[in-house]
Amino acid sequence: MQKTLFLIFLYFVTSWSSFSQEITLKRVEPPFWWTGFKNPELQVLVYGKNIGKTDPSVFAPGIELKLVHVMDNPNYLFLDIIISKNAEPGSFPIAFYKDGKKVTEYLFELRGREEGSAARKGFDASDVIYLIMPDRFSNGDPANDNREGFLEKTDRSNPNGRHGGDIKGILNHLDYIKDLGATAIWINPLLENNMLKYSYHGYSTTDYYKTDPRFGSNDDYLTLSYYIHQNGMKLIMDMVFNHCGLNHWWMTDPPAKDWFNQSPEFTRTSYRAATVSDPYISASDYNQFVKGWFDVTMPDLNQANPFLAKYLIQNSIWWIEYAGLDGIRQDTYPYCDKNFMAEWDKAVLKEYPNFNIVGECWLLSPGGISYWQKDAPNLDGYNSHLPSVFDFAMYDALRLGFMENDGWNTGILRLYDVLSQDYLYHDPSHIVVLADNHDVDRYLNSQKNDIRKLKMAMAFILTSRGIPEIYYGTEILMTTGVKNGDGEKRKDFPGGWPGDSVNSFNASGRTPQQNDMFGYLHTLLNWRKTKEVIHTGKLTQFIPRDGVYVYFRHNEKETVMVALNNNENDPKMLDRKRYSEFLDNFQTGKDIITGQTINNLSNIVIQPKSALILELKK
Ligand code: CA
């Protein structure tokens, strides 16, 4: 009996020992790279059982394995590789040795960069961004709705479930988006989100290098990028560095103890972004905001860890180069380590100096937002290096302004007031203006379904300064649903699914009201495409009076007058004298919506709750 027990014990000890010595190679990230970047350094994450107990080696001309970082966790190695200027595209093996024997190897590919890759021009004020929630736009491939090994299955009856929209669905409707007149497409995250539920929105990344197969493959994303560019449009990728999904493979086996921000008890962020720029903030409030988790299912990444920092920087560059991106929208920007974010912007812009990145800095005052745009004169000396931010101050003003009566500091004056604080920004012409997005009630709901106010808001964001963003479905008067949850802000585009009873992608499937709205935006967007005066012209505004707000966009060649009448029922005659500094130089004006010419500038009537956009002519 004793002997048997001893033998069993011996068996477990030896099998444990051989088990513990098992060496596998599961992941190498980035999976490949390119020659010819300004920064010759690359840090490769290697993951596999006991891979940290091996000695890696690289022999290839122009390639040097400079440093091998061993972590506390034996399942990781980080390799610092130098790619010299004379390194040729091709593949080289990274070999892993144990006790002098090669146990495994990885063939690492170095690709050649496409010509002009570094010079790519990001999106700017000459663009109009169309924002798409991919699960809710169109289901082009019902065969990919459910995938083996993926936890959440498609259920279109659940407003907060997956509905099956995908990359193919967007691809199928590029002609629709192009016809509407958008020139850039921002798609909410498409990376793998293998979560049990609420996975459709894509903000719980479980793999930073892989498109979720329920949206399509990485190759499908490349195809989409190719056709977006073929159609003369730009592609903006949504990235999330503040947090990942609870089911990310790092969670069960993190590379380092400080890879995530963890507290003894679950701590949720306060969502109060002002804590970061607040000169009087307490340490505990600051830490809770930056280090608290976004949700129980969204662990907070610690970007102050230098290995994670490099991983995220390289991940962005990898996607820009791989998919030919024209821009990045970075989620929950102030929630990340702000010094890391500045380094990230600098690293990306070093490789792509004309690229654009917009950060989601959701604060409601110009001062709160402007802190985050690069080169802002901040009291604490912080420079974010972020080229663009969202104008949530104007978003707020647009929601209140057309709903209120016009008073000393209410009503349409709110729009004027926000613009008057543009001196706070390093570059107000480069910020993204919006009436709504996937996180809020649709604008039409906020205006009690008054289409006149939606048109005013669209006219404003498309003719004032900045880069306009339009949320998918605005053009067909989509509204937020009445059931609970964010899913109702992201309803399915009618006609996007096989068998839908209505197809709003076609004019014949739209109501007269929907066609009217589509036509309004179609006219405005297509007019705007070639109007340099709107893209880069100066802006001069007049203080609103009697609910009438007038501003001019002007350059040496052209002048456009925009007049908004915020009165509920009263048409207003334009007071020509008041605007004589502009109007005296012109004889007529062309209404860009109706195409009609106004021959007498002393007799301009602006209808109630409407916007008049006039191209002035000598
Ligand atoms: Ca699908």
XYZ file of C-alpha atoms in Angstrom, residues 27-30 45-47 73 75-78 191-192 205-209 240-260 262 293 299-303 305 307-313 315:
56
model
C 1.112 34.242 -30.202
C 3.569 36.676 -31.709
C 2.366 40.287 -31.823
C 2.537 42.235 -33.981
C 5.344 40.239 -27.703
C 5.851 36.479 -27.604
C 3.345 34.360 -25.701
C 5.347 35.516 -15.913
C 4.784 32.646 -20.503
C 5.989 35.896 -22.052
C 9.012 37.394 -23.738
C 9.325 40.871 -25.165
C -12.145 44.007 -33.423
C -12.961 40.715 -31.744
C -11.802 44.136 -27.244
C -10.660 40.552 -26.744
C -8.010 40.581 -29.499
C -6.260 43.750 -30.711
C -5.090 42.184 -33.967
C -10.051 51.619 -27.534
C -6.959 51.804 -25.331
C -8.522 52.657 -21.984
C -9.963 49.223 -21.418
C -10.356 45.834 -23.026
C -12.973 43.134 -22.621
C -13.006 40.875 -19.565
C -12.531 37.898 -21.893
C -9.315 39.253 -23.392
C -6.696 36.491 -23.275
C -4.497 38.726 -21.096
C -7.014 38.503 -18.248
C -6.283 34.914 -17.252
C -2.530 35.211 -17.800
C -1.348 38.842 -17.811
C 2.217 39.671 -18.888
C 2.828 41.708 -15.730
C 1.164 42.327 -12.382
C 0.584 45.968 -13.291
C -0.813 45.288 -16.799
C -4.254 46.240 -15.468
C -6.643 46.808 -10.022
C -12.765 50.212 -14.476
C -10.892 46.044 -17.167
C -8.794 49.200 -17.067
C -5.495 48.942 -18.931
C -2.459 50.505 -17.275
C -0.800 52.330 -20.162
C 3.394 49.934 -18.110
C 5.496 47.142 -22.496
C 1.761 47.755 -22.805
C 2.496 51.295 -24.007
C 4.680 50.013 -26.851
C 2.186 47.270 -27.635
C -0.622 49.819 -28.120
C 1.501 52.256 -30.137
C -0.919 48.159 -32.735
